[in-house]
Amino acid sequence: MDVQKSAMETTVAARLNDLVRERGQLLPALWRVMEEYRQLSPELLEAVSLFMDIPYAEVYGVASFYALFENASGNTPMYVCTDVMCALQGAESLKEAAKANLGTKVTVHESACLGQCDYAPAVWSGSHVLRRATADDVTAAVEAITHE
Amino acid sequence: MNEVRRLLPGKQTSSSPISKERLVERGFDRALDYALALEPEEIISTVTKSGIKGRGGAAFPTGVKWSSVSKAEGSVKYVVMNADESELGTFKDRVLLEEDPLGALVGLVIGAHAVGAKKAYCYIRGEYREVEQTLARAIETLRHGGWVGPHGVEIEIRRGAGAYIAGEETALFNSIEGKRPEPRVKPPFPTTKGLWASPTLIQNVETLANVAILFAHDLHWFTAYGTQDTVGTKLVGLSGHIRRPGVYEVPFGTPMQEILDAPELGGTVSGSGRLGAVLLGGAAGTFLTPQEVKNTVLDYPSLGAIGASIGSGAIMVFDDTVNLEWVVTKLARFFAEESCGQCVPCRIGTKRILEMMETGELWTRTSDLRALGQAMKDASICGLGQTAPVALLSILERPELRHHA
Ligand SMILES: Cc1cc2nc3c(=O)[nH]c(=O)nc-3n(C[C@H](O)[C@H](O)[C@H](O)COP(=O)(O)O)c2cc1C
Ligand code: SF4
Ligand code: FES
């Protein structure tokens, strides 16, 4: 266990190596770890805390505030906007399509307005946006991630 | 009146949005050379005379803010572009940054020179990943031109991570500082104590784009559109039951009905084809009846007279089949989830409102809702708690919007 933990600390430290170790770099540091691991587990937060020299409770307090850092499964997140303007355009069926096609690699999150209401309903895969998405688009995106 | 394109590049614009050629095509190289050669006071005086008001929601006079930051004590100052844009129905900053990222950046560089800042941040919501990449490339273009870097201003992009409240200016500072993005008590205001307690100029993307086009032309050109109260053009975001959803640039003073109906703007109501209501300004906006839409123009005094404001420029269109109680229940859930929890009136108030909406008590507990709304308005620390009940209270003022299905 200890050996494994130190391995994680080493990889996290390598990932953060060029960041200045100051409080103002905490959010960028969390993003880097999030992009690599798709989650911020207690072990990963501990590694960030050690590298940045910021108390664990502080790191946890910051990380837990942000919705995009909530992804305990470590799967690829898929954000289906179910806010008002997308709901008017059938977001509910997209959510169902996404959930019906769950591979082991995708976790579906409901999202508040994604800022894409001109292309409602919208889905965000963490890297790009599906605009005027159909159930088929969502199914295809889930499958693409599953077969990556 | 036709659609105007000044903040948005004209349809004939051919250069890549992030290129050196775009800087030239839009006159932004000229704007930079001209403004950076001026004394800071001259820049601020021009911005003040232009009458630009903040486009992030509060419509605060931009020149006044620049002057305060410029005069504030302190050897270190910051400028910040607020691109957090997480308000329901709001996507104008996204479209502006997609179509013309250099404009807002040029405004940011001019702002830094005017207030004496060496460091700037662009805070962009985490979900705008693709826009963030465009923005990064646009910054590189300015770096090659020498405007960004050690001899000009350093610009750093900060990526948010899914917190609506982080768009509130003081919460945004905390976010950049690596703290929880909870709003601070004001005063002190950002103009004297912002990022790391230094004087800080924070502006919305669209506000900065206005500065860029102002200096690319002149005051005379800039003031050609608008009303007596508000000069210039406004980006509005049309969504919902409308044939042509999207971002349009219209002069202040454009009739609301025309924004919905003109063939080159909204192109009329879709869905049932009959307008039920408009939610203007965002999640904390005001519902307007079809009659009010017919009688008002897009300007602060006209809208103020019916208790509304432009807010973020969101115009959400609902046909007459939408049950607005469903809409306010969704808004209530949003605010209850996004309240940072720091102060009681907002933390508890947003929860109570949600409970009342979920149990269908909008029309039966009107006096309780009004009293609660007043308490939240009076006693919350920040704009979220102060305005969370606004949309709901605006429905209570308009009983004709009650759904009778
Ligand atoms: C809850 C909340 C969220 C906000 N979100 C944003 C935002 O996403 N973008 C923005 O420009 N202003 C936002 N604001 C307003 C900012 O606090 C600030 O007034 C604005 O950035 C100032 O720029 P301006 O004068 O150019 O409008 C928000 C305010 C509140 C209370
Ligand atoms: S009003 Fe709400 S969001 Fe604002 S500081 Fe208070 S609890 Fe936080
Ligand atoms: S409501 Fe879904 S993107 Fe705005």
XYZ file of C-alpha atoms and ligand atoms in Angstrom:
596
model
C 0.000 0.000 0.000
C 2.665 2.460 1.049
C 4.713 1.606 -1.968
C 1.747 2.237 -4.222
C 1.001 5.517 -2.542
C 4.472 6.794 -3.041
C 4.254 5.754 -6.688
C 1.178 7.939 -7.038
C 2.919 10.787 -5.290
C 5.782 10.482 -7.703
C 3.606 10.547 -10.806
C 1.543 13.457 -9.510
C 4.703 15.355 -8.655
C 6.037 14.712 -12.164
C 2.813 16.015 -13.642
C 3.009 19.203 -11.555
C 6.741 19.632 -11.768
C 6.853 22.924 -13.684
C 4.166 24.619 -11.582
C 5.245 27.215 -9.069
C 4.420 25.868 -5.628
C 2.162 28.627 -4.477
C -1.453 28.812 -3.467
C -2.461 30.636 -6.657
C -1.460 27.561 -8.668
C -3.750 25.192 -6.775
C -6.614 25.305 -9.282
C -4.327 24.663 -12.286
C -2.689 21.841 -10.303
C -6.057 20.234 -9.575
C -6.998 20.491 -13.248
C -3.818 18.748 -14.337
C -4.417 15.860 -11.980
C -8.074 15.727 -12.966
C -7.192 15.521 -16.654
C -4.784 12.684 -16.023
C -6.893 10.602 -13.628
C -10.446 11.842 -14.368
C -11.040 11.988 -10.639
C -9.673 13.586 -7.503
C -9.594 10.766 -4.989
C -8.391 11.344 -1.412
C -5.044 9.771 -2.394
C -4.644 12.155 -5.322
C -5.595 15.166 -3.200
C -3.061 14.020 -0.636
C -0.404 13.915 -3.351
C -1.344 17.433 -4.485
C -1.279 18.606 -0.883
C 2.230 17.217 -0.376
C 3.581 18.604 -3.625
C 2.044 22.061 -3.261
C 2.732 22.175 0.471
C -0.850 23.157 1.215
C -2.731 21.392 4.055
C -4.921 18.510 2.895
C -8.054 20.060 4.422
C -7.510 23.194 2.342
C -6.937 21.250 -0.850
C -10.004 19.144 -0.166
C -12.070 22.238 0.671
C -11.235 23.814 -2.664
C -11.532 20.683 -4.816
C -14.890 19.670 -3.334
C -16.409 23.063 -4.185
C -16.256 22.547 -7.949
C -18.777 20.408 -9.811
C -16.346 19.439 -12.570
C -14.076 17.776 -10.021
C -16.881 15.417 -8.938
C -16.382 12.199 -10.816
C -15.681 9.503 -8.241
C -15.804 6.679 -10.812
C -12.810 7.959 -12.773
C -14.733 7.135 -15.950
C -14.956 9.554 -18.839
C -17.634 12.011 -17.766
C -20.465 12.956 -20.106
C -22.420 16.060 -19.193
C -25.983 16.193 -20.466
C -27.492 19.646 -20.052
C -30.944 19.273 -18.519
C -31.419 22.963 -17.780
C -34.466 24.897 -18.971
C -33.583 25.671 -22.579
C -32.282 22.168 -23.314
C -35.189 20.565 -21.476
C -37.539 22.380 -23.883
C -35.706 20.665 -26.754
C -35.790 17.114 -25.444
C -32.797 16.835 -23.111
C -34.551 14.151 -21.111
C -34.377 11.673 -23.988
C -30.647 12.366 -24.371
C -30.106 11.564 -20.735
C -31.926 8.297 -21.183
C -29.980 7.475 -24.322
C -26.718 8.147 -22.528
C -27.709 6.005 -19.566
C -29.064 3.174 -21.707
C -25.726 2.900 -23.473
C -23.499 2.990 -20.491
C -20.230 1.299 -21.100
C -17.979 0.755 -18.156
C -15.976 3.777 -19.246
C -18.639 6.508 -19.160
C -20.393 8.255 -16.300
C -23.352 10.473 -17.141
C -23.773 13.709 -15.229
C -26.700 16.088 -15.498
C -25.496 19.607 -16.020
C -26.872 23.092 -15.561
C -26.786 25.383 -18.616
C -23.641 24.699 -20.646
C -23.782 28.048 -22.443
C -24.878 26.368 -25.678
C -28.612 27.143 -25.590
C -28.469 28.341 -29.212
C -27.659 24.716 -30.056
C -29.970 23.046 -27.542
C -30.029 20.292 -26.560
C -26.338 20.191 -25.746
C -24.025 17.546 -24.344
C -20.425 18.072 -23.295
C -17.949 15.237 -23.295
C -15.263 16.999 -21.309
C -13.386 17.962 -24.446
C -15.985 18.930 -26.991
C -19.635 19.832 -27.279
C -22.320 17.905 -29.104
C -24.645 20.552 -30.484
C -28.323 19.949 -31.268
C -27.577 16.478 -30.059
C -29.819 13.544 -30.905
C -30.130 10.291 -28.997
C -28.120 8.674 -31.806
C -25.311 11.224 -31.437
C -25.134 10.488 -27.736
C -25.148 6.743 -28.297
C -22.354 7.093 -30.855
C -20.307 9.250 -28.485
C -20.688 6.775 -25.620
C -19.685 3.919 -27.920
C -16.675 5.817 -29.231
C -15.448 6.369 -25.676
C -16.112 2.752 -24.746
C -14.041 1.484 -27.665
C -11.182 3.925 -27.192
C -33.783 48.011 -38.026
C -31.324 45.467 -39.344
C -28.833 43.516 -37.366
C -25.713 45.531 -36.684
C -22.263 43.971 -36.614
C -19.577 45.915 -34.805
C -18.701 43.783 -31.779
C -19.268 40.748 -33.946
C -17.140 40.761 -37.094
C -18.990 41.574 -40.294
C -20.140 38.655 -42.423
C -17.552 39.539 -45.082
C -14.670 39.196 -42.604
C -12.385 36.605 -44.151
C -9.311 36.244 -41.935
C -8.886 33.560 -39.296
C -10.196 34.811 -35.912
C -6.830 34.327 -34.213
C -4.561 35.679 -36.942
C -2.412 38.764 -37.341
C -4.524 39.505 -40.431
C -7.636 39.611 -38.270
C -6.016 42.251 -36.060
C -5.525 44.360 -39.160
C -8.888 43.584 -40.741
C -10.713 44.648 -37.575
C -8.515 47.706 -36.956
C -7.290 46.283 -33.655
C -3.604 46.809 -34.454
C -4.443 50.451 -35.043
C -6.426 50.550 -31.781
C -3.461 49.155 -29.832
C -0.889 51.446 -31.412
C -3.103 54.459 -30.839
C -4.221 53.678 -27.275
C -0.864 52.482 -25.954
C 0.731 55.747 -27.095
C -1.776 57.739 -25.060
C -1.381 58.760 -21.445
C -3.539 56.588 -19.167
C -5.726 59.594 -18.287
C -6.468 60.153 -21.961
C -7.571 56.556 -22.411
C -9.786 56.721 -19.350
C -11.278 60.002 -20.477
C -12.187 58.484 -23.855
C -13.737 55.414 -22.231
C -15.711 57.662 -19.893
C -16.957 59.847 -22.735
C -17.997 56.785 -24.722
C -20.556 55.973 -22.050
C -19.773 52.235 -22.136
C -21.543 50.378 -19.342
C -20.537 46.964 -18.041
C -22.086 44.084 -19.955
C -21.757 41.468 -17.221
C -25.130 42.328 -15.703
C -24.818 45.345 -13.448
C -24.323 47.988 -16.183
C -21.832 49.952 -14.091
C -20.164 52.824 -16.027
C -16.868 51.424 -17.281
C -14.935 54.710 -17.333
C -15.707 55.300 -13.647
C -14.285 51.884 -12.785
C -11.110 52.461 -14.798
C -10.614 55.800 -13.128
C -11.017 54.280 -9.628
C -8.504 51.524 -10.287
C -6.090 53.955 -11.868
C -6.250 56.269 -8.845
C -6.155 53.505 -6.231
C -3.025 53.228 -4.079
C -0.748 50.348 -4.861
C 2.270 49.503 -6.962
C 0.820 46.182 -8.159
C -2.479 46.131 -10.036
C -4.367 43.513 -12.004
C -6.871 43.350 -14.818
C -9.266 40.466 -15.289
C -11.504 39.360 -18.135
C -14.588 37.661 -16.747
C -15.504 34.875 -19.176
C -17.126 32.617 -16.608
C -20.518 32.940 -18.330
C -22.598 30.357 -16.477
C -25.944 32.129 -16.408
C -28.945 30.289 -17.826
C -29.691 31.311 -21.407
C -26.407 33.199 -21.727
C -23.878 32.364 -24.422
C -22.941 35.716 -25.979
C -19.416 35.766 -24.552
C -18.826 32.296 -25.958
C -19.915 33.388 -29.440
C -17.897 36.599 -29.189
C -14.772 34.679 -28.182
C -15.338 32.102 -30.920
C -15.845 34.668 -33.647
C -13.489 37.432 -32.571
C -11.292 36.527 -29.584
C -8.787 39.289 -30.335
C -11.317 42.053 -29.662
C -11.837 41.367 -25.961
C -8.102 40.695 -25.530
C -7.222 44.027 -27.114
C -9.646 45.688 -24.670
C -7.873 43.862 -21.857
C -4.427 45.061 -22.984
C -5.690 48.641 -23.267
C -7.267 48.333 -19.802
C -3.981 47.121 -18.334
C -2.146 50.102 -19.801
C -4.814 52.508 -18.535
C -4.727 51.341 -14.922
C -1.038 50.428 -14.796
C -1.319 46.641 -14.555
C 1.432 44.278 -15.678
C -0.548 41.110 -15.231
C -3.926 40.080 -16.577
C -6.093 37.015 -16.151
C -8.771 35.578 -18.389
C -11.084 33.525 -16.214
C -13.079 31.186 -18.418
C -15.638 28.585 -17.405
C -14.294 25.037 -17.462
C -16.914 23.834 -19.917
C -15.659 26.239 -22.603
C -12.707 23.993 -23.398
C -12.669 24.684 -27.132
C -13.083 28.431 -26.644
C -10.241 28.394 -24.149
C -7.973 26.905 -26.801
C -8.971 29.628 -29.272
C -8.290 32.237 -26.622
C -4.833 30.771 -25.947
C -3.944 30.958 -29.647
C -5.205 34.547 -29.854
C -2.979 35.477 -26.911
C -0.017 33.994 -28.794
C -0.825 36.237 -31.754
C -0.676 39.276 -29.477
C 2.554 37.972 -27.968
C 4.151 37.811 -31.412
C 3.081 41.401 -31.969
C 4.850 42.403 -28.750
C 1.741 43.596 -26.941
C 1.689 40.649 -24.588
C 4.803 39.625 -22.692
C 7.461 41.087 -20.433
C 7.367 44.485 -22.151
C 3.598 44.718 -22.274
C 1.205 42.824 -20.102
C 1.363 39.137 -19.219
C -1.930 37.351 -19.798
C -2.730 34.078 -18.083
C -5.801 31.973 -18.697
C -7.502 30.545 -15.641
C -9.901 27.724 -16.164
C -12.908 27.481 -13.854
C -14.233 24.109 -12.772
C -17.995 24.286 -12.679
C -19.134 26.782 -10.053
C -21.679 29.410 -11.075
C -20.771 31.572 -8.100
C -17.170 31.863 -9.340
C -18.455 34.409 -11.886
C -19.151 36.853 -9.069
C -16.118 39.116 -9.111
C -14.826 38.606 -5.575
C -15.519 34.857 -5.678
C -13.554 34.819 -8.934
C -10.577 36.437 -7.184
C -10.707 33.766 -4.491
C -10.806 31.123 -7.194
C -7.683 32.520 -8.865
C -5.980 32.764 -5.478
C -6.535 29.041 -4.977
C -9.219 29.438 -2.333
C -12.842 28.343 -2.306
C -14.731 30.630 -4.690
C -16.885 32.251 -2.042
C -17.796 35.922 -2.463
C -16.209 38.477 -0.186
C -18.083 41.139 1.714
C -18.041 44.466 -0.165
C -16.680 47.051 0.537
C -13.766 46.966 0.009
C -14.489 46.909 -3.700
C -12.233 45.266 -6.289
C -11.123 48.695 -7.492
C -9.144 49.114 -4.252
C -8.774 45.537 -2.960
C -9.237 42.818 -5.542
C -6.818 40.054 -6.455
C -4.334 39.513 -3.631
C -5.752 42.672 -2.016
C -4.441 44.810 -4.881
C -6.512 47.221 -6.989
C -8.123 45.170 -9.735
C -10.063 46.002 -12.865
C -12.525 43.255 -13.726
C -14.699 43.432 -16.822
C -16.973 41.238 -18.798
C -15.802 39.956 -22.206
C -18.306 42.066 -24.117
C -17.364 45.225 -22.195
C -13.728 44.770 -23.237
C -14.727 44.132 -26.844
C -16.530 47.491 -26.767
C -13.308 49.164 -25.676
C -11.448 47.562 -28.599
C -13.910 48.781 -31.227
C -14.008 52.212 -29.613
C -10.257 52.652 -30.065
C -10.280 51.023 -33.492
C -12.565 53.913 -34.514
C -13.441 57.050 -32.606
C -16.070 58.477 -30.287
C -18.135 59.787 -33.147
C -18.299 56.386 -34.805
C -18.894 54.617 -31.513
C -21.828 56.780 -30.495
C -23.657 56.450 -33.820
C -25.948 53.807 -32.348
C -27.963 53.634 -29.171
C -30.276 55.786 -27.109
C -29.906 58.862 -24.987
C -29.433 56.698 -21.950
C -27.186 54.025 -23.382
C -24.819 54.346 -26.261
C -23.854 51.532 -28.580
C -24.999 48.049 -29.374
C -25.821 45.029 -27.219
C -25.325 41.351 -27.789
C -28.456 39.394 -27.016
C -28.789 35.637 -26.855
C -32.055 34.255 -28.172
C -33.020 30.755 -27.135
C -36.038 28.551 -26.534
C -39.107 28.754 -28.735
C -37.634 30.946 -31.418
C -36.970 30.105 -35.047
C -33.470 31.510 -35.201
C -31.784 30.946 -31.828
C -28.398 32.623 -31.601
C -26.484 35.744 -30.657
C -27.439 39.008 -32.360
C -26.041 42.480 -32.040
C -28.672 45.197 -31.861
C -28.551 48.893 -31.004
C -29.850 49.843 -27.570
C -33.404 51.030 -28.083
C -34.407 48.235 -30.466
C -38.015 47.196 -29.782
C -38.199 43.852 -27.980
C -40.856 42.610 -30.368
C -38.607 43.310 -33.308
C -35.791 41.282 -31.753
C -38.144 38.304 -31.633
C -39.767 38.811 -35.012
C -37.390 40.415 -37.502
C -36.398 37.917 -40.208
C -32.669 38.580 -39.686
C -33.041 38.375 -35.886
C -35.282 35.892 -34.051
C -37.483 35.185 -37.059
C -40.640 34.790 -34.879
C -41.766 32.470 -32.114
C -41.620 28.740 -32.802
C -43.271 25.892 -30.886
C -46.977 26.715 -30.866
C -46.140 29.954 -32.668
C -47.832 31.980 -29.915
C -45.692 33.844 -27.377
C -46.347 32.849 -23.750
C -43.612 34.800 -21.993
C -40.013 35.941 -22.221
C -37.506 35.483 -19.429
C -35.120 38.390 -19.821
C -31.658 38.589 -18.302
C -30.889 35.111 -17.005
C -31.872 32.856 -14.121
C -32.351 35.926 -11.940
C -34.119 37.778 -14.726
C -37.655 39.029 -15.160
C -40.563 37.377 -16.914
C -42.275 39.648 -19.432
C -45.799 39.157 -20.731
C -46.462 39.275 -24.490
C -48.012 42.712 -23.954
C -44.876 43.978 -22.207
C -42.714 42.592 -24.981
C -44.823 44.550 -27.442
C -44.442 47.798 -25.510
C -40.807 47.898 -24.475
C -37.494 48.546 -26.103
C -34.120 47.093 -25.177
C -32.852 49.838 -22.919
C -32.451 50.318 -19.187
C -35.090 53.063 -18.595
C -37.732 51.362 -20.741
C -37.219 48.017 -19.049
C -36.709 49.590 -15.640
C -40.200 51.052 -15.860
C -41.627 47.524 -15.810
C -39.207 46.237 -13.202
C -36.900 44.478 -15.645
C -33.283 44.770 -16.703
C -31.140 43.501 -19.545
C -28.963 41.436 -17.222
C -26.647 39.246 -19.242
C -28.571 39.846 -22.466
C -30.327 36.477 -22.311
C -33.728 36.490 -24.010
C -35.398 33.167 -23.295
C -38.563 32.650 -25.279
C -41.430 30.430 -24.124
C -44.474 29.622 -26.215
C -47.897 29.571 -24.570
C -47.773 25.853 -23.776
C -44.905 26.119 -21.278
C -45.885 25.948 -17.643
C -43.775 28.681 -16.074
C -44.123 27.072 -12.654
C -41.964 24.298 -14.028
C -39.428 26.911 -15.127
C -39.270 28.665 -11.746
C -38.950 25.313 -9.997
C -35.902 24.541 -12.117
C -34.479 27.995 -11.388
C -35.096 27.450 -7.664
C -33.208 24.149 -7.780
C -30.316 25.826 -9.582
C -29.967 28.569 -6.982
C -30.296 26.124 -4.076
C -27.477 24.058 -5.575
C -25.251 26.983 -6.506
C -25.584 28.996 -3.297
C -22.136 28.898 -1.725
C -23.758 28.573 1.693
C -21.776 31.321 3.326
C -24.689 33.414 4.487
C -27.957 32.322 6.047
C -30.592 34.260 4.062
C -29.302 32.751 0.838
C -28.406 29.272 2.077
C -31.754 28.742 3.827
C -33.815 31.033 1.609
C -32.957 29.261 -1.631
C -33.832 25.901 0.010
C -37.182 27.181 1.333
C -38.082 28.601 -2.058
C -37.263 25.283 -3.686
C -39.455 23.431 -1.195
C -42.352 25.775 -1.867
C -41.952 25.386 -5.616
C -41.738 21.607 -5.398
C -44.949 21.470 -3.401
C -46.692 23.760 -5.890
C -47.134 26.703 -3.552
C -46.152 29.519 -5.922
C -49.664 30.974 -6.049
C -50.783 30.044 -2.541
C -47.961 31.455 -0.441
C -47.388 34.718 -2.249
C -46.979 36.850 0.863
C -44.489 34.388 2.393
C -42.531 34.359 -0.847
C -42.524 38.137 -1.039
C -41.332 38.457 2.571
C -38.632 35.847 2.059
C -37.565 37.513 -1.183
C -37.230 40.842 0.585
C -35.147 39.321 3.383
C -32.826 37.689 0.860
C -32.502 40.911 -1.091
C -31.701 42.912 2.039
C -29.428 40.524 3.887
C -27.477 38.375 1.435
C -23.782 39.024 0.933
C -23.720 38.812 -2.835
C -25.803 39.146 -5.957
C -26.724 35.464 -6.059
C -28.738 35.538 -2.863
C -29.951 39.077 -3.491
C -31.437 38.245 -6.875
C -32.330 34.536 -6.637
C -36.032 35.313 -5.965
C -36.341 37.943 -8.721
C -37.743 35.762 -11.523
C -40.248 34.133 -9.221
C -41.424 37.442 -7.769
C -41.783 38.822 -11.301
C -44.332 36.084 -12.035
C -46.303 36.975 -8.923
C -46.533 40.514 -10.294
C -48.005 39.130 -13.511
C -50.957 36.880 -12.647
C -51.772 36.552 -16.348
C -48.729 34.301 -16.618
C -50.376 31.732 -14.366
C -50.757 28.456 -16.187
C -54.327 27.164 -16.488
C -53.780 23.834 -18.180
C -23.641 35.010 -9.018
C -22.987 35.938 -9.977
C -22.430 35.442 -11.149
C -21.811 36.305 -12.055
N -21.292 35.773 -13.186
C -20.707 36.599 -14.092
C -20.158 36.081 -15.295
O -20.202 34.881 -15.548
N -19.587 36.948 -16.171
C -19.527 38.297 -15.917
O -18.982 39.043 -16.713
N -20.031 38.808 -14.780
C -20.614 37.994 -13.874
N -21.103 38.529 -12.713
C -20.914 39.986 -12.473
C -19.506 40.264 -11.919
O -19.556 40.170 -10.500
C -18.998 41.659 -12.279
O -19.976 42.586 -11.954
C -18.641 41.830 -13.732
O -17.691 40.882 -14.145
C -18.098 43.213 -13.969
O -17.830 43.428 -15.338
P -18.623 44.523 -16.202
O -18.616 45.818 -15.415
O -17.846 44.619 -17.445
O -20.005 44.007 -16.392
C -21.740 37.688 -11.789
C -22.306 38.186 -10.617
C -22.931 37.338 -9.725
C -23.527 37.916 -8.484
S -25.593 35.322 -1.128
Fe -25.491 33.090 -1.418
S -23.887 32.775 -2.925
Fe -23.669 34.895 -2.160
S -22.215 34.745 -0.449
Fe -24.254 34.485 0.455
S -24.581 32.233 0.454
Fe -22.887 32.638 -0.947
S -29.850 25.287 -21.105
Fe -28.636 23.720 -21.984
S -26.992 24.828 -22.830
Fe -28.165 26.397 -21.896
